[in-house]
PDB file of C-alpha atoms and ligand atoms in Angstrom:
ATOM      1  CA  MET T   1     -11.441 -23.955  17.821  1.00  0.00           C
ATOM      2  CA  LEU T   2      -7.824 -22.686  17.922  1.00  0.00           C
ATOM      3  CA  SER T   3      -6.779 -19.065  17.653  1.00  0.00           C
ATOM      4  CA  ALA T   4      -3.728 -16.809  17.657  1.00  0.00           C
ATOM      5  CA  ALA T   5      -3.570 -13.006  17.811  1.00  0.00           C
ATOM      6  CA  ILE T   6      -1.094 -11.119  15.629  1.00  0.00           C
ATOM      7  CA  GLN T   7      -0.330  -7.400  15.700  1.00  0.00           C
ATOM      8  CA  TYR T   8       1.639  -5.824  12.869  1.00  0.00           C
ATOM      9  CA  ILE T   9       4.042  -3.150  14.152  1.00  0.00           C
ATOM     10  CA  GLY T  10       5.814  -2.134  10.936  1.00  0.00           C
ATOM     11  CA  GLN T  11       8.403  -3.358   8.375  1.00  0.00           C
ATOM     12  CA  VAL T  12       8.516  -7.090   9.326  1.00  0.00           C
ATOM     13  CA  GLY T  13       7.728  -6.541  13.005  1.00  0.00           C
ATOM     14  CA  VAL T  14       4.898  -8.531  14.568  1.00  0.00           C
ATOM     15  CA  ILE T  15       3.682  -9.405  18.044  1.00  0.00           C
ATOM     16  CA  LEU T  16       2.172 -12.895  18.393  1.00  0.00           C
ATOM     17  CA  SER T  17       0.075 -14.045  21.330  1.00  0.00           C
ATOM     18  CA  ARG T  18      -1.379 -17.459  22.119  1.00  0.00           C
ATOM     19  CA  ASN T  19      -1.936 -19.582  25.237  1.00  0.00           C
ATOM     20  CA  GLY T  20      -0.787 -16.736  27.501  1.00  0.00           C
ATOM     21  CA  PHE T  21       2.626 -16.483  25.811  1.00  0.00           C
ATOM     22  CA  LYS T  22       3.552 -13.324  23.894  1.00  0.00           C
ATOM     23  CA  LEU T  23       6.492 -12.775  21.569  1.00  0.00           C
ATOM     24  CA  ALA T  24       7.703 -10.121  19.163  1.00  0.00           C
ATOM     25  CA  VAL T  25       9.722 -10.580  15.986  1.00  0.00           C
ATOM     26  CA  ASP T  26      12.012  -7.731  14.843  1.00  0.00           C
ATOM     27  CA  PRO T  27      10.321  -4.886  16.743  1.00  0.00           C
ATOM     28  CA  PHE T  28      11.549  -1.682  15.062  1.00  0.00           C
ATOM     29  CA  LEU T  29       9.872   1.129  16.955  1.00  0.00           C
ATOM     30  CA  THR T  30      12.388   3.955  16.808  1.00  0.00           C
ATOM     31  CA  PRO T  31      10.774   7.072  15.313  1.00  0.00           C
ATOM     32  CA  ASP T  32      14.069   8.317  13.894  1.00  0.00           C
ATOM     33  CA  ALA T  33      15.363   5.405  11.883  1.00  0.00           C
ATOM     34  CA  PRO T  34      19.062   4.646  11.654  1.00  0.00           C
ATOM     35  CA  GLY T  35      20.220   6.685   8.707  1.00  0.00           C
ATOM     36  CA  GLY T  36      16.957   8.631   8.557  1.00  0.00           C
ATOM     37  CA  PRO T  37      16.440  11.912   6.722  1.00  0.00           C
ATOM     38  CA  PRO T  38      18.260  13.396   4.865  1.00  0.00           C
ATOM     39  CA  THR T  39      19.268   9.870   3.755  1.00  0.00           C
ATOM     40  CA  GLU T  40      16.927   7.817   1.575  1.00  0.00           C
ATOM     41  CA  TRP T  41      15.471   6.081   4.668  1.00  0.00           C
ATOM     42  CA  VAL T  42      12.290   8.009   5.449  1.00  0.00           C
ATOM     43  CA  ARG T  43       9.611   6.179   7.439  1.00  0.00           C
ATOM     44  CA  ALA T  44       6.185   6.228   5.755  1.00  0.00           C
ATOM     45  CA  TYR T  45       4.444   6.171   9.145  1.00  0.00           C
ATOM     46  CA  PRO T  46       5.460   6.569  12.777  1.00  0.00           C
ATOM     47  CA  PRO T  47       5.869   3.506  14.988  1.00  0.00           C
ATOM     48  CA  PRO T  48       2.340   2.263  15.771  1.00  0.00           C
ATOM     49  CA  VAL T  49       3.374   1.094  19.248  1.00  0.00           C
ATOM     50  CA  ASP T  50       5.553   2.622  21.982  1.00  0.00           C
ATOM     51  CA  ALA T  51       8.175   0.082  23.081  1.00  0.00           C
ATOM     52  CA  ARG T  52       7.821   1.305  26.674  1.00  0.00           C
ATOM     53  CA  ASP T  53       4.224   0.026  26.651  1.00  0.00           C
ATOM     54  CA  LEU T  54       5.290  -3.548  25.828  1.00  0.00           C
ATOM     55  CA  THR T  55       5.237  -4.693  29.433  1.00  0.00           C
ATOM     56  CA  ASP T  56       4.258  -8.361  29.048  1.00  0.00           C
ATOM     57  CA  LEU T  57       6.486  -9.826  26.364  1.00  0.00           C
ATOM     58  CA  ASN T  58       8.003 -13.239  27.096  1.00  0.00           C
ATOM     59  CA  LEU T  59      10.302 -13.402  24.073  1.00  0.00           C
ATOM     60  CA  VAL T  60      11.787 -11.178  21.388  1.00  0.00           C
ATOM     61  CA  LEU T  61      13.221 -12.846  18.290  1.00  0.00           C
ATOM     62  CA  VAL T  62      15.579 -11.032  15.951  1.00  0.00           C
ATOM     63  CA  THR T  63      16.068 -12.310  12.397  1.00  0.00           C
ATOM     64  CA  HIS T  64      19.298 -10.456  11.524  1.00  0.00           C
ATOM     65  CA  GLU T  65      21.414  -7.499  12.489  1.00  0.00           C
ATOM     66  CA  HIS T  66      20.239  -4.792  10.048  1.00  0.00           C
ATOM     67  CA  GLY T  67      19.017  -1.698  11.900  1.00  0.00           C
ATOM     68  CA  ASP T  68      15.375  -2.035  10.854  1.00  0.00           C
ATOM     69  CA  HIS T  69      15.318  -5.552  12.346  1.00  0.00           C
ATOM     70  CA  LEU T  70      17.685  -5.355  15.323  1.00  0.00           C
ATOM     71  CA  ASP T  71      16.844  -1.958  16.788  1.00  0.00           C
ATOM     72  CA  ALA T  72      18.886  -1.590  19.981  1.00  0.00           C
ATOM     73  CA  VAL T  73      16.915   1.420  21.235  1.00  0.00           C
ATOM     74  CA  THR T  74      13.638  -0.509  20.996  1.00  0.00           C
ATOM     75  CA  LEU T  75      15.139  -3.665  22.482  1.00  0.00           C
ATOM     76  CA  ARG T  76      16.591  -1.870  25.516  1.00  0.00           C
ATOM     77  CA  ALA T  77      13.189  -0.253  26.146  1.00  0.00           C
ATOM     78  CA  ILE T  78      11.499  -3.671  25.961  1.00  0.00           C
ATOM     79  CA  ALA T  79      14.093  -5.204  28.290  1.00  0.00           C
ATOM     80  CA  GLU T  80      13.185  -2.583  30.868  1.00  0.00           C
ATOM     81  CA  ALA T  81       9.405  -2.703  30.336  1.00  0.00           C
ATOM     82  CA  SER T  82       9.201  -6.541  30.214  1.00  0.00           C
ATOM     83  CA  PRO T  83      11.546  -7.833  32.933  1.00  0.00           C
ATOM     84  CA  GLY T  84      10.704 -11.472  32.144  1.00  0.00           C
ATOM     85  CA  CYS T  85      11.500 -11.183  28.453  1.00  0.00           C
ATOM     86  CA  THR T  86      14.200 -13.309  26.781  1.00  0.00           C
ATOM     87  CA  PHE T  87      15.951 -12.070  23.607  1.00  0.00           C
ATOM     88  CA  ALA T  88      17.070 -14.550  20.955  1.00  0.00           C
ATOM     89  CA  GLY T  89      18.460 -14.615  17.441  1.00  0.00           C
ATOM     90  CA  PRO T  90      21.355 -15.725  15.249  1.00  0.00           C
ATOM     91  CA  ASP T  91      24.683 -15.887  17.078  1.00  0.00           C
ATOM     92  CA  VAL T  92      25.886 -12.631  15.484  1.00  0.00           C
ATOM     93  CA  CYS T  93      22.777 -10.892  16.833  1.00  0.00           C
ATOM     94  CA  ALA T  94      23.100 -12.481  20.282  1.00  0.00           C
ATOM     95  CA  ARG T  95      26.566 -10.954  20.579  1.00  0.00           C
ATOM     96  CA  ILE T  96      25.340  -7.551  19.362  1.00  0.00           C
ATOM     97  CA  LEU T  97      22.441  -7.633  21.848  1.00  0.00           C
ATOM     98  CA  VAL T  98      24.854  -8.086  24.757  1.00  0.00           C
ATOM     99  CA  GLU T  99      27.164  -5.352  23.384  1.00  0.00           C
ATOM    100  CA  LYS T 100      24.138  -3.032  23.152  1.00  0.00           C
ATOM    101  CA  GLY T 101      23.201  -3.538  26.802  1.00  0.00           C
ATOM    102  CA  ILE T 102      20.810  -6.486  27.017  1.00  0.00           C
ATOM    103  CA  PRO T 103      21.934  -8.593  30.020  1.00  0.00           C
ATOM    104  CA  ALA T 104      23.775 -11.710  28.794  1.00  0.00           C
ATOM    105  CA  GLU T 105      21.639 -14.012  30.968  1.00  0.00           C
ATOM    106  CA  ARG T 106      18.568 -12.888  28.991  1.00  0.00           C
ATOM    107  CA  VAL T 107      20.105 -13.556  25.563  1.00  0.00           C
ATOM    108  CA  VAL T 108      19.963 -16.865  23.657  1.00  0.00           C
ATOM    109  CA  SER T 109      21.850 -17.770  20.466  1.00  0.00           C
ATOM    110  CA  LEU T 110      19.705 -19.772  18.036  1.00  0.00           C
ATOM    111  CA  ARG T 111      20.636 -21.973  15.098  1.00  0.00           C
ATOM    112  CA  HIS T 112      18.865 -23.910  12.378  1.00  0.00           C
ATOM    113  CA  GLY T 113      18.386 -27.553  13.393  1.00  0.00           C
ATOM    114  CA  GLU T 114      18.061 -26.791  17.123  1.00  0.00           C
ATOM    115  CA  ALA T 115      14.481 -26.341  18.292  1.00  0.00           C
ATOM    116  CA  PHE T 116      13.906 -23.763  21.033  1.00  0.00           C
ATOM    117  CA  PRO T 117      11.112 -24.803  23.450  1.00  0.00           C
ATOM    118  CA  CYS T 118       9.176 -21.930  25.053  1.00  0.00           C
ATOM    119  CA  GLY T 119       6.074 -21.544  27.250  1.00  0.00           C
ATOM    120  CA  GLY T 120       2.457 -21.730  26.098  1.00  0.00           C
ATOM    121  CA  GLY T 121       3.000 -24.890  24.056  1.00  0.00           C
ATOM    122  CA  LEU T 122       5.330 -23.091  21.653  1.00  0.00           C
ATOM    123  CA  THR T 123       8.406 -24.577  20.024  1.00  0.00           C
ATOM    124  CA  VAL T 124      10.449 -22.241  17.827  1.00  0.00           C
ATOM    125  CA  HIS T 125      12.264 -23.835  14.877  1.00  0.00           C
ATOM    126  CA  PRO T 126      14.927 -21.476  13.475  1.00  0.00           C
ATOM    127  CA  MET T 127      14.945 -21.650   9.664  1.00  0.00           C
ATOM    128  CA  PRO T 128      17.764 -20.648   7.306  1.00  0.00           C
ATOM    129  CA  ALA T 129      17.345 -17.429   5.325  1.00  0.00           C
ATOM    130  CA  TRP T 130      18.963 -16.126   2.133  1.00  0.00           C
ATOM    131  CA  HIS T 131      19.087 -12.322   2.500  1.00  0.00           C
ATOM    132  CA  GLU T 132      20.437 -12.108  -1.052  1.00  0.00           C
ATOM    133  CA  LYS T 133      22.548 -15.114  -0.031  1.00  0.00           C
ATOM    134  CA  ARG T 134      22.885 -17.570   2.846  1.00  0.00           C
ATOM    135  CA  ILE T 135      25.837 -16.786   5.105  1.00  0.00           C
ATOM    136  CA  VAL T 136      27.026 -19.453   7.557  1.00  0.00           C
ATOM    137  CA  ASP T 137      29.946 -19.104   9.997  1.00  0.00           C
ATOM    138  CA  ALA T 138      32.723 -21.629  10.646  1.00  0.00           C
ATOM    139  CA  GLU T 139      30.518 -23.400  13.228  1.00  0.00           C
ATOM    140  CA  GLY T 140      27.648 -23.702  10.732  1.00  0.00           C
ATOM    141  CA  ARG T 141      25.534 -20.956  12.333  1.00  0.00           C
ATOM    142  CA  ASP T 142      23.358 -18.855  10.035  1.00  0.00           C
ATOM    143  CA  ARG T 143      23.712 -15.093   9.989  1.00  0.00           C
ATOM    144  CA  PHE T 144      20.095 -14.666   8.821  1.00  0.00           C
ATOM    145  CA  LEU T 145      17.203 -16.652  10.280  1.00  0.00           C
ATOM    146  CA  GLY T 146      13.458 -17.054   9.851  1.00  0.00           C
ATOM    147  CA  TYR T 147      11.283 -18.744  12.464  1.00  0.00           C
ATOM    148  CA  LEU T 148       8.727 -21.542  12.347  1.00  0.00           C
ATOM    149  CA  PHE T 149       6.365 -21.483  15.323  1.00  0.00           C
ATOM    150  CA  ASP T 150       4.904 -24.872  16.182  1.00  0.00           C
ATOM    151  CA  TRP T 151       2.327 -23.606  18.630  1.00  0.00           C
ATOM    152  CA  ASP T 152      -0.051 -26.159  20.106  1.00  0.00           C
ATOM    153  CA  GLY T 153      -1.999 -26.864  16.924  1.00  0.00           C
ATOM    154  CA  ILE T 154      -1.239 -23.683  14.986  1.00  0.00           C
ATOM    155  CA  THR T 155       1.850 -23.358  12.786  1.00  0.00           C
ATOM    156  CA  ILE T 156       3.140 -19.923  11.854  1.00  0.00           C
ATOM    157  CA  TYR T 157       6.171 -19.116   9.714  1.00  0.00           C
ATOM    158  CA  HIS T 158       7.964 -15.762   9.792  1.00  0.00           C
ATOM    159  CA  ALA T 159      10.494 -15.787   6.972  1.00  0.00           C
ATOM    160  CA  GLY T 160      12.668 -12.874   8.120  1.00  0.00           C
ATOM    161  CA  ASP T 161      14.474 -11.391   5.131  1.00  0.00           C
ATOM    162  CA  THR T 162      15.064 -14.036   2.487  1.00  0.00           C
ATOM    163  CA  LEU T 163      14.922 -15.130  -1.116  1.00  0.00           C
ATOM    164  CA  VAL T 164      13.126 -18.346  -2.018  1.00  0.00           C
ATOM    165  CA  ASP T 165      15.652 -21.160  -2.250  1.00  0.00           C
ATOM    166  CA  GLU T 166      14.981 -24.830  -3.014  1.00  0.00           C
ATOM    167  CA  ALA T 167      16.558 -25.721   0.345  1.00  0.00           C
ATOM    168  CA  LEU T 168      14.125 -23.388   2.118  1.00  0.00           C
ATOM    169  CA  VAL T 169      11.171 -25.017   0.376  1.00  0.00           C
ATOM    170  CA  SER T 170      12.481 -28.424   1.481  1.00  0.00           C
ATOM    171  CA  ALA T 171      12.894 -27.239   5.079  1.00  0.00           C
ATOM    172  CA  LEU T 172       9.328 -25.882   5.167  1.00  0.00           C
ATOM    173  CA  LYS T 173       7.587 -28.738   3.323  1.00  0.00           C
ATOM    174  CA  PRO T 174       7.255 -31.065   6.377  1.00  0.00           C
ATOM    175  CA  PHE T 175       5.162 -28.455   8.189  1.00  0.00           C
ATOM    176  CA  ARG T 176       1.524 -27.664   7.466  1.00  0.00           C
ATOM    177  CA  ILE T 177       1.739 -23.882   7.704  1.00  0.00           C
ATOM    178  CA  ASP T 178      -1.390 -22.028   8.772  1.00  0.00           C
ATOM    179  CA  ILE T 179       0.079 -18.534   8.398  1.00  0.00           C
ATOM    180  CA  GLY T 180       3.169 -17.679   6.375  1.00  0.00           C
ATOM    181  CA  MET T 181       4.585 -14.166   6.752  1.00  0.00           C
ATOM    182  CA  LEU T 182       6.830 -13.342   3.800  1.00  0.00           C
ATOM    183  CA  PRO T 183       8.828 -10.295   2.653  1.00  0.00           C
ATOM    184  CA  ILE T 184       7.796  -9.052  -0.796  1.00  0.00           C
ATOM    185  CA  ASN T 185      10.172  -6.149  -1.470  1.00  0.00           C
ATOM    186  CA  GLY T 186      12.236  -8.005  -4.099  1.00  0.00           C
ATOM    187  CA  ARG T 187      15.666  -6.853  -5.227  1.00  0.00           C
ATOM    188  CA  ASP T 188      17.446  -5.195  -8.122  1.00  0.00           C
ATOM    189  CA  LEU T 189      20.848  -4.007  -9.259  1.00  0.00           C
ATOM    190  CA  PHE T 190      20.168  -0.405  -8.333  1.00  0.00           C
ATOM    191  CA  ARG T 191      19.306  -1.240  -4.741  1.00  0.00           C
ATOM    192  CA  ASN T 192      22.312  -3.576  -4.572  1.00  0.00           C
ATOM    193  CA  ARG T 193      24.470  -0.647  -5.664  1.00  0.00           C
ATOM    194  CA  ARG T 194      23.219   1.195  -2.584  1.00  0.00           C
ATOM    195  CA  ASN T 195      24.080  -1.776  -0.319  1.00  0.00           C
ATOM    196  CA  ILE T 196      20.456  -2.858  -0.005  1.00  0.00           C
ATOM    197  CA  ASP T 197      20.280  -6.641   0.158  1.00  0.00           C
ATOM    198  CA  GLY T 198      17.251  -8.160  -1.536  1.00  0.00           C
ATOM    199  CA  ASN T 199      14.440 -10.543  -0.733  1.00  0.00           C
ATOM    200  CA  MET T 200      11.783 -12.520  -2.589  1.00  0.00           C
ATOM    201  CA  ASN T 201       9.353 -10.467  -4.646  1.00  0.00           C
ATOM    202  CA  ALA T 202       5.552 -10.624  -4.772  1.00  0.00           C
ATOM    203  CA  ARG T 203       5.483 -13.283  -7.495  1.00  0.00           C
ATOM    204  CA  GLU T 204       7.900 -15.527  -5.619  1.00  0.00           C
ATOM    205  CA  ALA T 205       6.020 -15.062  -2.334  1.00  0.00           C
ATOM    206  CA  ALA T 206       2.752 -16.041  -4.015  1.00  0.00           C
ATOM    207  CA  ASP T 207       4.395 -19.113  -5.566  1.00  0.00           C
ATOM    208  CA  LEU T 208       5.936 -20.136  -2.225  1.00  0.00           C
ATOM    209  CA  ALA T 209       2.614 -19.826  -0.395  1.00  0.00           C
ATOM    210  CA  ALA T 210       0.867 -21.974  -2.984  1.00  0.00           C
ATOM    211  CA  ASP T 211       3.680 -24.508  -3.278  1.00  0.00           C
ATOM    212  CA  ILE T 212       3.878 -25.063   0.493  1.00  0.00           C
ATOM    213  CA  GLY T 213       0.084 -24.979   0.818  1.00  0.00           C
ATOM    214  CA  MET T 214      -0.101 -22.166   3.377  1.00  0.00           C
ATOM    215  CA  ASP T 215      -3.607 -21.491   4.697  1.00  0.00           C
ATOM    216  CA  TYR T 216      -2.976 -17.722   4.842  1.00  0.00           C
ATOM    217  CA  VAL T 217      -0.085 -15.735   3.387  1.00  0.00           C
ATOM    218  CA  VAL T 218       0.773 -12.366   4.936  1.00  0.00           C
ATOM    219  CA  PRO T 219       3.029  -9.920   3.043  1.00  0.00           C
ATOM    220  CA  LEU T 220       5.667  -7.979   5.001  1.00  0.00           C
ATOM    221  CA  HIS T 221       8.467  -5.516   4.157  1.00  0.00           C
ATOM    222  CA  PHE T 222       6.403  -3.448   1.709  1.00  0.00           C
ATOM    223  CA  ASP T 223       4.951  -0.378   3.415  1.00  0.00           C
ATOM    224  CA  LEU T 224       7.493   1.352   5.667  1.00  0.00           C
ATOM    225  CA  TYR T 225      10.282   2.392   3.301  1.00  0.00           C
ATOM    226  CA  MET T 226       9.120   3.184  -0.210  1.00  0.00           C
ATOM    227  CA  ASN T 227      12.764   3.382  -1.398  1.00  0.00           C
ATOM    228  CA  ASN T 228      12.970  -0.376  -0.724  1.00  0.00           C
ATOM    229  CA  SER T 229       9.476  -1.484  -1.747  1.00  0.00           C
ATOM    230  CA  GLU T 230       7.639  -2.751  -4.826  1.00  0.00           C
ATOM    231  CA  GLY T 231       4.244  -1.842  -3.346  1.00  0.00           C
ATOM    232  CA  ILE T 232       1.354  -4.199  -2.598  1.00  0.00           C
ATOM    233  CA  VAL T 233      -0.728  -4.195  -5.788  1.00  0.00           C
ATOM    234  CA  GLY T 234       1.510  -6.732  -7.529  1.00  0.00           C
ATOM    235  CA  PHE T 235       1.114  -9.183  -4.660  1.00  0.00           C
ATOM    236  CA  VAL T 236      -2.688  -9.044  -4.773  1.00  0.00           C
ATOM    237  CA  GLY T 237      -2.537  -9.367  -8.562  1.00  0.00           C
ATOM    238  CA  GLU T 238      -0.356 -12.468  -8.401  1.00  0.00           C
ATOM    239  CA  LEU T 239      -2.744 -14.170  -5.993  1.00  0.00           C
ATOM    240  CA  PHE T 240      -5.840 -13.110  -7.931  1.00  0.00           C
ATOM    241  CA  ASN T 241      -4.484 -14.042 -11.342  1.00  0.00           C
ATOM    242  CA  ARG T 242      -2.610 -17.244 -10.580  1.00  0.00           C
ATOM    243  CA  PHE T 243      -3.728 -18.573  -7.194  1.00  0.00           C
ATOM    244  CA  ARG T 244      -7.410 -17.731  -6.905  1.00  0.00           C
ATOM    245  CA  GLY T 245      -8.596 -19.041  -3.548  1.00  0.00           C
ATOM    246  CA  GLN T 246      -5.256 -18.563  -1.777  1.00  0.00           C
ATOM    247  CA  LYS T 247      -6.187 -16.734   1.419  1.00  0.00           C
ATOM    248  CA  TYR T 248      -4.177 -13.691   2.456  1.00  0.00           C
ATOM    249  CA  HIS T 249      -4.234 -10.917   5.016  1.00  0.00           C
ATOM    250  CA  ILE T 250      -2.783  -7.475   4.381  1.00  0.00           C
ATOM    251  CA  PHE T 251      -2.116  -5.621   7.616  1.00  0.00           C
ATOM    252  CA  GLN T 252      -2.436  -1.945   8.381  1.00  0.00           C
ATOM    253  CA  PRO T 253       0.245  -0.655  10.788  1.00  0.00           C
ATOM    254  CA  GLY T 254      -0.774  -1.419  14.369  1.00  0.00           C
ATOM    255  CA  GLU T 255      -3.698  -3.647  13.360  1.00  0.00           C
ATOM    256  CA  VAL T 256      -4.465  -6.740  15.433  1.00  0.00           C
ATOM    257  CA  TRP T 257      -5.746  -9.769  13.502  1.00  0.00           C
ATOM    258  CA  VAL T 258      -7.097 -12.834  15.261  1.00  0.00           C
ATOM    259  CA  TYR T 259      -6.576 -15.976  13.208  1.00  0.00           C
ATOM    260  CA  VAL T 260      -9.161 -18.653  13.926  1.00  0.00           C
ATOM    261  CA  LYS T 261      -8.477 -22.221  12.835  1.00  0.00           C
ATOM    262  CA  THR T 262     -11.743 -24.040  12.426  1.00  0.00           C
ATOM    263  CA  ASN T 263     -13.964 -25.637   9.815  1.00  0.00           C
ATOM    264  CA  GLU T 264     -17.067 -24.916  11.828  1.00  0.00           C
ATOM    265  CA  ILE T 265     -19.213 -21.804  12.060  1.00  0.00           C
TER     266      ILE T 265
HETATM  267  N1  LIG E   1      16.448   2.786   8.335  1.00  0.00           N
HETATM  268  C1  LIG E   1      17.216   1.953   7.613  1.00  0.00           C
HETATM  269  C2  LIG E   1      16.703   0.754   7.110  1.00  0.00           C
HETATM  270  C3  LIG E   1      17.539  -0.065   6.392  1.00  0.00           C
HETATM  271  N2  LIG E   1      18.818   0.294   6.192  1.00  0.00           N
HETATM  272  C4  LIG E   1      19.705  -0.606   5.471  1.00  0.00           C
HETATM  273  O1  LIG E   1      19.123  -1.116   4.305  1.00  0.00           O
HETATM  274  C5  LIG E   1      19.600  -2.416   4.033  1.00  0.00           C
HETATM  275  C6  LIG E   1      18.466  -3.355   3.771  1.00  0.00           C
HETATM  276  O2  LIG E   1      17.650  -3.481   4.915  1.00  0.00           O
HETATM  277  P1  LIG E   1      16.802  -4.811   5.162  1.00  0.00           P
HETATM  278  O3  LIG E   1      15.476  -4.354   5.708  1.00  0.00           O
HETATM  279  O4  LIG E   1      16.634  -5.464   3.834  1.00  0.00           O
HETATM  280  O5  LIG E   1      17.550  -5.657   6.125  1.00  0.00           O
HETATM  281  C7  LIG E   1      20.413  -2.832   5.221  1.00  0.00           C
HETATM  282  O6  LIG E   1      21.780  -2.688   4.904  1.00  0.00           O
HETATM  283  C8  LIG E   1      19.973  -1.862   6.280  1.00  0.00           C
HETATM  284  O7  LIG E   1      20.926  -1.649   7.274  1.00  0.00           O
HETATM  285  C9  LIG E   1      19.298   1.479   6.692  1.00  0.00           C
HETATM  286  O8  LIG E   1      20.492   1.807   6.506  1.00  0.00           O
HETATM  287  N3  LIG E   1      18.490   2.296   7.404  1.00  0.00           N
END
């Protein structure tokens, strides 16, 4: 019987733990968000975890540089609380992390096509992401990344912020994904006008989960900022109406879910 523990910490932030190795993706734990009131960015709930209490992280992965994903205040607090923690992300983020005070020797630049071996039987495969569009620099390095965790018998995909693109489906198809964590906030002209880049919506996330054959699909990016959300009801409806039997897990902020991979009881 194989298992992995996942804690949801808000927006797209999660902490994953397996085989004694613990990592966080996009921890955004600042109570006063960048922008913040009186702007449109009003958190729906306070951070469920204090970054200063994250004392045993081995790795933090950042998907892109937007302030609700790369939160320098949170990351500096983690660097201090978890002295053995490495910080990794797209090259743009790696440079920002160093500028923001994370020691350069603890920062790794990741790119699609180059696997990143870690402890605990984990290999991280950086995946391209289309946060409204795919942006690649002159050296072919993606500005936005998702991550595929090939973790000693359990495969977990964290999409970061992305649309569904045929090239993404092709990149994911070779893997048998046990848990796929997908943004579902969608996009529209009126958010674009306010410089809010879009992602896949609930319908597209449901289709992707079914098309890839994910065991569980986990929606993200729907509950923290209601100005950039399409809610959760549509996602459940899509699965119920069109993909009956597709398993899913909807997190509450701060909740820990233990995924167990077994056919036996
Ligand atoms: N507190 C925040 C959160 C987000 N933004 C900006 O919104 C845009 C979209 O954010 P994503 O989650 O889709 O990456 C992006 O430009 C963020 O910087 C913000 O200003 N304040």
